[in-house]
Amino acid sequence: MSDMTTIKVPKTVRDRLQRVAVSNGVTLAQAIDQLLDRADARPKPTIGGYRSDRPLSAEEIDRELGRGFGA
């Protein structure tokens, strides 16, 4: 058997995790592992967004959105 440990979480979180595990037909440990894998798989955005050196009015925001929002 591999090394094991105990983690303390609120009962509501434990129950939610258990429902996820049951609905996916896996153990609680496997469900946690799958959730962590999915969280790791999401790359952080490296481009995009918009930055201004001053607050923009609603009209200026609309204009920027129409131009592709800084793209």
mmCIF file with all atom_site columns, C-alpha atoms in Angstrom, residues 18-60:
data_model
loop_
_atom_site.group_PDB
_atom_site.id
_atom_site.type_symbol
_atom_site.label_atom_id
_atom_site.label_alt_id
_atom_site.label_comp_id
_atom_site.label_asym_id
_atom_site.label_entity_id
_atom_site.label_seq_id
_atom_site.pdbx_PDB_ins_code
_atom_site.Cartn_x
_atom_site.Cartn_y
_atom_site.Cartn_z
_atom_site.occupancy
_atom_site.B_iso_or_equiv
_atom_site.pdbx_formal_charge
_atom_site.auth_seq_id
_atom_site.auth_comp_id
_atom_site.auth_asym_id
_atom_site.auth_atom_id
_atom_site.pdbx_PDB_model_num
ATOM 1  C CA . GLN A 1 18 ? -17.850 11.996 -2.559  1.00 0.00 ? 18 GLN A CA 1
ATOM 2  C CA . ARG A 1 19 ? -20.709 12.864 -4.940  1.00 0.00 ? 19 ARG A CA 1
ATOM 3  C CA . VAL A 1 20 ? -18.185 13.647 -7.686  1.00 0.00 ? 20 VAL A CA 1
ATOM 4  C CA . ALA A 1 21 ? -16.420 10.329 -7.063  1.00 0.00 ? 21 ALA A CA 1
ATOM 5  C CA . VAL A 1 22 ? -19.636 8.319  -7.108  1.00 0.00 ? 22 VAL A CA 1
ATOM 6  C CA . SER A 1 23 ? -20.923 10.032 -10.252 1.00 0.00 ? 23 SER A CA 1
ATOM 7  C CA . ASN A 1 24 ? -17.639 9.211  -12.034 1.00 0.00 ? 24 ASN A CA 1
ATOM 8  C CA . GLY A 1 25 ? -17.411 5.667  -10.676 1.00 0.00 ? 25 GLY A CA 1
ATOM 9  C CA . VAL A 1 26 ? -14.055 6.239  -8.970  1.00 0.00 ? 26 VAL A CA 1
ATOM 10 C CA . THR A 1 27 ? -12.680 6.341  -5.454  1.00 0.00 ? 27 THR A CA 1
ATOM 11 C CA . LEU A 1 28 ? -12.474 9.556  -3.501  1.00 0.00 ? 28 LEU A CA 1
ATOM 12 C CA . ALA A 1 29 ? -8.689  9.641  -3.983  1.00 0.00 ? 29 ALA A CA 1
ATOM 13 C CA . GLN A 1 30 ? -9.071  9.127  -7.738  1.00 0.00 ? 30 GLN A CA 1
ATOM 14 C CA . ALA A 1 31 ? -11.660 11.907 -7.931  1.00 0.00 ? 31 ALA A CA 1
ATOM 15 C CA . ILE A 1 32 ? -9.344  14.316 -6.127  1.00 0.00 ? 32 ILE A CA 1
ATOM 16 C CA . ASP A 1 33 ? -6.493  13.307 -8.433  1.00 0.00 ? 33 ASP A CA 1
ATOM 17 C CA . GLN A 1 34 ? -8.664  13.881 -11.522 1.00 0.00 ? 34 GLN A CA 1
ATOM 18 C CA . LEU A 1 35 ? -9.765  17.293 -10.261 1.00 0.00 ? 35 LEU A CA 1
ATOM 19 C CA . LEU A 1 36 ? -6.155  18.269 -9.633  1.00 0.00 ? 36 LEU A CA 1
ATOM 20 C CA . ASP A 1 37 ? -5.146  17.079 -13.102 1.00 0.00 ? 37 ASP A CA 1
ATOM 21 C CA . ARG A 1 38 ? -7.863  19.239 -14.647 1.00 0.00 ? 38 ARG A CA 1
ATOM 22 C CA . ALA A 1 39 ? -6.762  22.247 -12.599 1.00 0.00 ? 39 ALA A CA 1
ATOM 23 C CA . ASP A 1 40 ? -3.138  21.772 -13.711 1.00 0.00 ? 40 ASP A CA 1
ATOM 24 C CA . ALA A 1 41 ? -4.173  21.408 -17.344 1.00 0.00 ? 41 ALA A CA 1
ATOM 25 C CA . ARG A 1 42 ? -5.512  24.957 -17.625 1.00 0.00 ? 42 ARG A CA 1
ATOM 26 C CA . PRO A 1 43 ? -2.755  27.194 -18.955 1.00 0.00 ? 43 PRO A CA 1
ATOM 27 C CA . LYS A 1 44 ? -2.580  30.704 -17.642 1.00 0.00 ? 44 LYS A CA 1
ATOM 28 C CA . PRO A 1 45 ? -3.304  33.341 -20.287 1.00 0.00 ? 45 PRO A CA 1
ATOM 29 C CA . THR A 1 46 ? -0.151  34.918 -21.645 1.00 0.00 ? 46 THR A CA 1
ATOM 30 C CA . ILE A 1 47 ? -1.684  37.466 -24.029 1.00 0.00 ? 47 ILE A CA 1
ATOM 31 C CA . GLY A 1 48 ? -4.853  39.418 -24.370 1.00 0.00 ? 48 GLY A CA 1
ATOM 32 C CA . GLY A 1 49 ? -6.664  41.848 -22.227 1.00 0.00 ? 49 GLY A CA 1
ATOM 33 C CA . TYR A 1 50 ? -6.397  45.596 -22.282 1.00 0.00 ? 50 TYR A CA 1
ATOM 34 C CA . ARG A 1 51 ? -4.509  48.086 -20.184 1.00 0.00 ? 51 ARG A CA 1
ATOM 35 C CA . SER A 1 52 ? -5.004  51.827 -20.165 1.00 0.00 ? 52 SER A CA 1
ATOM 36 C CA . ASP A 1 53 ? -2.987  54.534 -18.487 1.00 0.00 ? 53 ASP A CA 1
ATOM 37 C CA . ARG A 1 54 ? -6.220  56.247 -17.402 1.00 0.00 ? 54 ARG A CA 1
ATOM 38 C CA . PRO A 1 55 ? -9.849  55.364 -16.696 1.00 0.00 ? 55 PRO A CA 1
ATOM 39 C CA . LEU A 1 56 ? -11.903 55.059 -19.867 1.00 0.00 ? 56 LEU A CA 1
ATOM 40 C CA . SER A 1 57 ? -15.417 56.371 -20.429 1.00 0.00 ? 57 SER A CA 1
ATOM 41 C CA . ALA A 1 58 ? -18.173 54.033 -21.551 1.00 0.00 ? 58 ALA A CA 1
ATOM 42 C CA . GLU A 1 59 ? -17.883 55.438 -25.086 1.00 0.00 ? 59 GLU A CA 1
ATOM 43 C CA . GLU A 1 60 ? -14.120 54.821 -25.158 1.00 0.00 ? 60 GLU A CA 1
#
